[in-house]
Coordinates of C-alpha atoms (C1' of nucleotides) in Angstrom, one line a residue:
Chain P
X141 CA 163.9 58.5 35.5
X142 CA 164.7 62.1 34.9
X143 CA 167.3 63.1 37.5
X144 CA 167.1 66.8 37.1
X145 CA 163.5 67.7 37.5
X146 CA 162.1 69.7 40.3
X147 CA 160.6 67.2 42.7
X148 CA 162.6 66.4 45.8
X149 CA 161.5 63.7 48.2
X150 CA 162.2 66.0 51.1
X151 CA 159.2 68.1 50.0
X152 CA 157.0 65.0 49.8
X153 CA 153.8 65.9 51.6
X154 CA 153.4 62.8 53.6
X155 CA 157.0 63.1 54.8
X156 CA 156.5 66.8 55.8
X157 CA 153.2 65.9 57.5
X158 CA 154.7 63.1 59.5
X159 CA 157.6 65.1 60.6
X160 CA 155.4 68.0 61.7
X161 CA 153.0 65.7 63.4
X162 CA 155.7 63.8 65.3
X163 CA 157.6 66.9 66.4
X164 CA 154.6 69.0 67.3
X165 CA 153.0 66.1 69.3
X166 CA 156.1 65.4 71.3
X167 CA 155.9 67.9 74.1
X168 CA 152.2 67.5 74.5
X169 CA 152.6 63.8 74.7
X170 CA 155.0 64.0 77.6
X171 CA 152.4 66.2 79.3
X172 CA 149.5 63.7 79.3
X173 CA 151.8 60.8 79.7
X174 CA 153.7 62.4 82.6
X175 CA 150.7 63.9 84.3
X176 CA 148.2 61.1 83.8
X177 CA 150.1 58.1 82.5
X178 CA 148.0 58.1 79.4
X179 CA 148.7 56.7 76.0
X180 CA 147.8 58.7 72.8
X181 CA 144.9 56.5 72.0
X182 CA 143.6 56.9 75.6
X183 CA 143.9 60.7 75.3
X184 CA 142.0 60.6 72.0
X185 CA 139.2 58.5 73.3
X186 CA 139.0 60.7 76.4
X187 CA 138.7 63.9 74.4
X188 CA 136.1 62.4 72.1
X189 CA 134.0 61.5 75.0
X190 CA 134.7 64.9 76.4
X191 CA 133.3 66.5 73.3
X192 CA 130.4 64.2 72.5
X193 CA 129.5 63.1 76.0
X194 CA 128.0 59.7 75.0
X195 CA 129.4 57.4 72.4
X196 CA 129.9 53.7 71.7
X197 CA 133.3 52.4 70.9
X198 CA 132.2 52.1 67.3
X199 CA 131.2 55.8 67.2
X200 CA 134.6 56.7 68.3
X201 CA 136.2 54.3 65.9
X202 CA 134.3 55.9 63.0
X203 CA 134.8 59.5 63.9
X204 CA 138.4 59.3 65.0
X205 CA 139.4 56.5 62.6
X206 CA 141.0 54.5 65.4
X207 CA 140.9 50.7 65.1
X208 CA 138.5 49.0 67.4
X209 CA 141.1 46.9 69.1
X210 CA 143.0 50.0 70.2
X211 CA 139.8 51.6 71.4
X212 CA 138.8 48.4 73.3
X213 CA 142.1 48.5 75.2
X214 CA 142.0 52.2 75.8
X215 CA 138.5 52.0 77.2
X216 CA 139.5 49.1 79.4
X217 CA 142.2 51.3 80.9
X218 CA 140.1 54.4 81.2
X219 CA 137.3 52.4 82.8
X220 CA 139.7 50.7 85.3
X221 CA 140.7 54.2 86.4
X222 CA 137.1 55.2 86.8
X223 CA 137.4 57.9 84.2
X224 CA 134.9 56.2 81.9
X225 CA 131.7 54.4 82.6
X226 CA 130.3 51.7 80.4
X227 CA 126.5 51.2 79.9
X228 CA 125.3 48.3 77.9
X229 CA 122.6 49.2 75.4
X230 CA 119.6 47.2 76.4
X231 CA 118.0 47.6 73.0
X232 CA 121.2 46.1 71.3
X233 CA 123.2 44.3 73.9
X234 CA 126.3 44.0 71.7
X235 CA 127.2 47.7 72.1
X236 CA 127.7 49.8 75.1
X237 CA 127.5 53.5 75.7
X238 CA 130.6 55.2 77.1
X239 CA 130.6 58.4 79.2
X240 CA 133.1 60.2 81.3
X241 CA 132.8 60.1 85.1
X242 CA 133.2 63.4 86.9
X243 CA 136.8 62.4 87.6
X244 CA 137.3 61.7 83.9
X245 CA 135.7 65.0 83.0
X246 CA 138.1 66.9 85.1
X247 CA 141.1 65.2 83.5
X248 CA 139.6 66.1 80.2
X249 CA 139.0 69.7 81.2
X250 CA 142.6 70.0 82.4
X251 CA 144.1 68.5 79.2
X252 CA 141.8 70.5 77.0
X253 CA 143.0 73.7 78.7
X254 CA 146.6 72.5 78.2
X255 CA 145.9 71.7 74.6
X256 CA 144.5 75.2 74.1
X257 CA 147.6 76.8 75.5
X258 CA 149.9 74.4 73.6
X259 CA 148.0 75.1 70.3
X260 CA 148.5 78.8 70.8
X261 CA 152.2 78.3 71.3
X262 CA 152.5 76.3 68.1
X263 CA 150.6 78.7 66.0
X264 CA 151.8 82.0 67.4
X265 CA 154.4 82.5 64.8
X266 CA 151.9 82.4 62.0
X267 CA 149.1 84.8 61.0
X268 CA 145.6 83.9 62.0
X269 CA 144.6 83.6 58.3
X270 CA 147.5 81.2 57.6
X271 CA 146.6 79.0 60.6
X272 CA 143.0 78.8 59.5
X273 CA 144.0 77.8 56.0
X274 CA 146.4 75.2 57.4
X275 CA 143.7 73.6 59.5
X276 CA 141.3 73.6 56.6
X277 CA 143.9 71.9 54.4
X278 CA 144.8 69.4 57.0
X279 CA 141.2 68.5 57.5
X280 CA 140.7 68.0 53.8
X281 CA 143.9 65.9 53.5
X282 CA 142.5 63.7 56.3
X283 CA 139.2 63.4 54.4
X284 CA 137.5 64.7 57.5
X285 CA 134.3 66.7 57.2
X286 CA 134.8 70.4 57.8
X287 CA 131.4 70.8 59.4
X288 CA 130.7 69.3 62.8
X289 CA 127.6 67.1 62.4
X290 CA 125.4 66.7 65.4
X291 CA 124.6 63.3 66.8
Chain Z
X20 CA 137.5 75.8 83.0
X21 CA 135.3 77.9 80.8
X22 CA 133.1 75.5 78.9
X23 CA 131.8 78.0 76.3
X24 CA 135.0 79.4 74.8
X25 CA 136.0 78.9 71.2
X26 CA 138.7 76.2 71.4
X27 CA 137.6 72.7 70.4
X28 CA 140.1 69.8 70.7
X29 CA 139.1 68.6 67.3
X30 CA 141.0 71.6 65.9
X31 CA 144.0 70.9 68.0
X32 CA 146.9 71.2 65.6
X33 CA 148.8 68.0 66.6
X34 CA 145.6 66.1 66.2
X35 CA 144.9 67.5 62.7
X36 CA 148.5 66.9 61.7
X37 CA 148.5 63.3 62.9
X38 CA 145.2 62.6 61.1
X39 CA 146.4 64.2 57.9
X40 CA 149.8 62.4 58.2
X41 CA 148.3 59.0 58.8
X42 CA 145.6 59.2 56.1
X43 CA 147.8 60.8 53.5
X44 CA 150.6 58.3 54.1
X45 CA 148.4 55.2 53.9
X46 CA 148.1 54.6 50.2
X47 CA 151.8 55.3 49.6
X48 CA 152.8 53.0 52.5
X49 CA 151.0 50.1 50.9
X50 CA 152.9 50.9 47.7
X51 CA 156.4 50.6 49.1
X52 CA 155.3 47.9 51.5
X53 CA 153.6 45.8 48.8
X54 CA 156.1 46.4 46.0
X55 CA 159.3 46.1 48.1
X56 CA 158.3 44.8 51.5
X57 CA 159.8 47.9 53.1
X58 CA 159.0 49.6 56.4
X59 CA 158.6 53.3 56.7
X60 CA 162.0 53.8 58.3
X61 CA 163.6 51.8 55.5
X62 CA 162.0 54.0 52.9
X63 CA 163.1 57.1 54.7
X64 CA 166.7 55.9 55.0
X65 CA 166.6 54.8 51.4
X66 CA 165.5 58.2 50.1
X67 CA 168.0 60.0 52.2
X68 CA 170.8 58.0 50.7
X69 CA 169.2 58.6 47.3
X70 CA 169.4 62.3 47.9
X71 CA 172.7 62.6 49.6
X72 CA 174.5 59.7 48.0
X73 CA 176.9 59.1 51.0
X74 CA 176.0 59.4 54.6
X75 CA 176.7 57.8 57.9
X76 CA 173.9 56.5 60.1
X77 CA 174.5 59.4 62.3
X78 CA 174.1 61.9 59.4
X79 CA 170.7 60.3 58.6
X80 CA 169.7 60.4 62.3
X81 CA 170.5 64.1 62.6
X82 CA 168.9 65.1 59.3
X83 CA 165.8 63.0 59.4
X84 CA 165.4 62.9 63.2
X85 CA 165.2 59.2 63.3
X86 CA 166.5 57.4 66.3
X87 CA 169.8 55.5 65.8
X88 CA 168.4 52.1 66.8
X89 CA 165.7 52.4 64.1
X90 CA 168.3 53.4 61.5
X91 CA 170.6 50.6 62.6
X92 CA 167.8 48.0 62.0
X93 CA 166.8 49.6 58.7
X94 CA 170.3 49.7 57.4
X95 CA 170.8 46.0 58.4
X96 CA 167.8 45.1 56.3
X97 CA 168.6 47.3 53.3
X98 CA 172.2 46.0 53.4
X99 CA 171.0 42.3 53.6
X100 CA 169.0 43.0 50.4
X101 CA 172.1 44.5 48.7
X102 CA 170.4 47.8 48.3
X103 CA 172.9 49.6 50.6
X104 CA 176.6 49.1 50.9
X105 CA 178.5 49.9 54.1
X106 CA 182.1 51.3 54.1
X107 CA 183.9 51.7 57.3
X108 CA 185.6 55.0 57.7
X109 CA 189.3 54.2 58.0
X110 CA 190.0 57.5 59.6
X111 CA 187.4 56.9 62.3
X112 CA 186.6 53.3 62.5
X113 CA 183.5 53.7 64.6
X114 CA 181.4 55.1 61.8
X115 CA 180.6 53.7 58.4
X116 CA 179.6 55.4 55.2
X117 CA 176.4 54.2 53.5
X118 CA 175.7 54.3 49.9
X119 CA 173.0 52.8 47.6
X120 CA 174.0 50.0 45.3
X121 CA 172.7 50.2 41.7
X122 CA 169.9 47.9 42.7
X123 CA 169.1 50.2 45.6
X124 CA 169.2 53.2 43.4
X125 CA 166.7 51.8 41.0
X126 CA 164.3 51.1 43.9
X127 CA 164.8 54.7 45.0
X128 CA 164.2 56.0 41.5
X129 CA 161.1 54.1 41.2
X130 CA 159.7 55.1 44.6
X131 CA 160.7 58.7 44.0
X132 CA 158.8 58.7 40.8
X133 CA 155.8 57.2 42.5
X134 CA 156.1 59.8 45.3
X135 CA 156.1 62.5 42.8
X136 CA 152.9 61.3 41.2
X137 CA 151.3 60.6 44.6
X138 CA 152.3 64.1 45.8
X139 CA 150.6 65.6 42.8
X140 CA 147.4 63.7 43.5
X141 CA 147.4 64.8 47.1
X142 CA 147.8 68.5 46.3
X143 CA 145.9 68.8 43.1
X144 CA 142.8 70.1 44.8
X145 CA 144.7 73.1 46.3
X146 CA 146.2 76.1 44.6
X147 CA 149.9 76.1 44.0
X148 CA 150.3 79.1 46.4
X149 CA 148.4 77.3 49.2
X150 CA 150.5 74.2 48.8
X151 CA 153.7 76.2 49.0
X152 CA 152.5 77.9 52.1
X153 CA 151.4 74.5 53.6
X154 CA 154.9 73.0 53.0
X155 CA 156.5 76.1 54.5
X156 CA 154.4 75.9 57.6
X157 CA 154.9 72.2 58.0
X158 CA 158.7 72.6 57.8
X159 CA 158.6 75.3 60.4
X160 CA 156.4 73.2 62.7
X161 CA 158.9 70.4 62.4
X162 CA 161.7 72.8 63.2
X163 CA 163.4 71.9 60.0
X164 CA 165.5 74.4 58.1
X165 CA 163.9 75.7 55.0
X166 CA 167.2 75.9 53.1
X167 CA 168.9 72.8 51.9
X168 CA 172.4 73.0 53.3
X169 CA 175.1 71.2 51.1
X170 CA 177.3 68.5 52.6
Chain G
dC144 C1' 111.3 29.6 63.1
dG145 C1' 116.1 28.2 61.6
dG146 C1' 120.2 28.9 59.5
dT147 C1' 123.6 32.0 57.5
dA148 C1' 125.5 36.5 57.5
dA149 C1' 126.7 40.7 59.7
dT150 C1' 128.1 43.7 63.8
dA151 C1' 130.1 45.1 68.6
dG152 C1' 133.6 44.3 71.1
dT153 C1' 137.5 41.3 73.1
dT154 C1' 141.6 38.3 73.1
dG155 C1' 146.0 36.1 71.5
dG156 C1' 150.1 35.9 68.9
dT157 C1' 153.3 38.2 66.0
dT158 C1' 155.7 42.6 64.5
dT159 C1' 157.5 46.9 65.4
dT160 C1' 158.9 50.4 68.4
dG161 C1' 161.1 52.4 72.5
dT162 C1' 164.5 52.4 76.2
dA163 C1' 168.7 51.1 78.2
dA164 C1' 172.6 48.9 78.4
dC165 C1' 176.3 47.4 75.8
dT166 C1' 180.9 47.1 72.6
dA167 C1' 184.3 49.3 70.0
dA168 C1' 186.8 53.2 68.8
dC169 C1' 188.5 57.8 69.5
dA170 C1' 189.6 62.2 72.6
dA171 C1' 191.8 64.7 76.0
dG172 C1' 194.2 65.7 80.2
dG173 C1' 197.4 64.3 83.8
Chain T
dC19 C1' 200.6 55.9 78.0
dC20 C1' 196.5 55.4 80.9
dT21 C1' 192.4 56.8 83.1
dT22 C1' 188.0 59.0 82.2
dG23 C1' 184.7 60.6 79.1
dT24 C1' 182.5 60.8 74.6
dT25 C1' 180.7 59.0 70.2
dA26 C1' 179.1 55.4 66.5
dG27 C1' 176.6 51.8 66.2
dT28 C1' 174.4 47.3 68.0
dT29 C1' 171.8 44.3 70.9
dA30 C1' 168.3 42.8 74.5
dC31 C1' 164.3 43.4 76.8
dA32 C1' 159.8 45.7 77.6
dA33 C1' 155.9 48.3 75.8
dA34 C1' 152.9 49.1 72.2
dA35 C1' 150.8 48.3 67.6
dC36 C1' 149.0 45.1 64.2
dC37 C1' 146.3 41.5 62.4
dA38 C1' 143.5 37.5 62.7
dA39 C1' 140.5 34.8 65.0
dC40 C1' 137.1 34.6 68.6
dT41 C1' 132.4 35.3 71.5
dA42 C1' 128.1 37.2 71.9
dT43 C1' 124.3 39.3 69.9
dT44 C1' 121.3 40.9 66.2
dA45 C1' 119.7 41.0 61.2
dC46 C1' 118.2 38.9 57.1
dC47 C1' 115.7 35.7 54.5
dG48 C1' 114.2 31.2 52.8

DNA sequence: CGGTAATAGTTGGTTTTGTAACTAACAAGG
DNA sequence: CCTTGTTAGTTACAAAACCAACTATTACCG
């Protein structure tokens, strides 16, 4: 237990990441919460459907690494609000395909626009190169693929 | 709502930050949970006391941006385990000064060592310069001061 | 086929968090 | 002093997350 070495827990990467994540998410959270009464998981499910147009709960679970129970409840709410439509797969009746309704899509479009603005505000104090590097490192830390694989 | 512009929500910084934070914290979380049955807030309180030796709940709240109810509960648990000692401030009997016991300090020392190792593992695939930049950017995004101000 | 295992999604019960109200102690102005 | 306001910390109740067991359906394999 060497007391006088260089590592300080305040620089511990998971700590810094969590702090940055919490703080940077806060204002945007109040936006989708206040404007649409959505929870974070609902917003995440919504934007995945906005991007990929047609996914099963399992697809979202795999891609976004969200547990299936959270997705199940999020989809239930989104579907009750008629923002998402569920279509049972007739070839495999266990799973169902999810899609945004036009109403759901307009919510998505709105929040996507807001996210874009918000993202710019967060990154404006950094150089474009630094921001690009930051995103690359974050993706790698999250063991996400850098490339966007098609369906 | 321009569909074919460049912004994709998957690059949304709060999303990337949250994913990286969750994934990078996971293994370490199982460590302090499994080894000491601690929650994240308890670990955070512990390491703040490990660094600063003597703080009030409010000090921790301010510095770590943790809500006072969470700290209250964390301190209650840490104190029940005799890892933290509470000393009421006789000049202002509302607040109490918190310190690690020897047992608490040895838990801290152990976890700090583990954190150091874990941090190295997380960052080893990046260059030292990139990691330094990453930490700087994360601190800035969390609106934390870069300098460590003394008590 | 028939039985066991695996998968998609849901539900229930327990923890954990978040929010608001609370107690106790101090501060400040009349 | 004594009312009003503020601060440190705790507690209670509601919302959300977590984990385990459950149903329904398909896959595998003797």
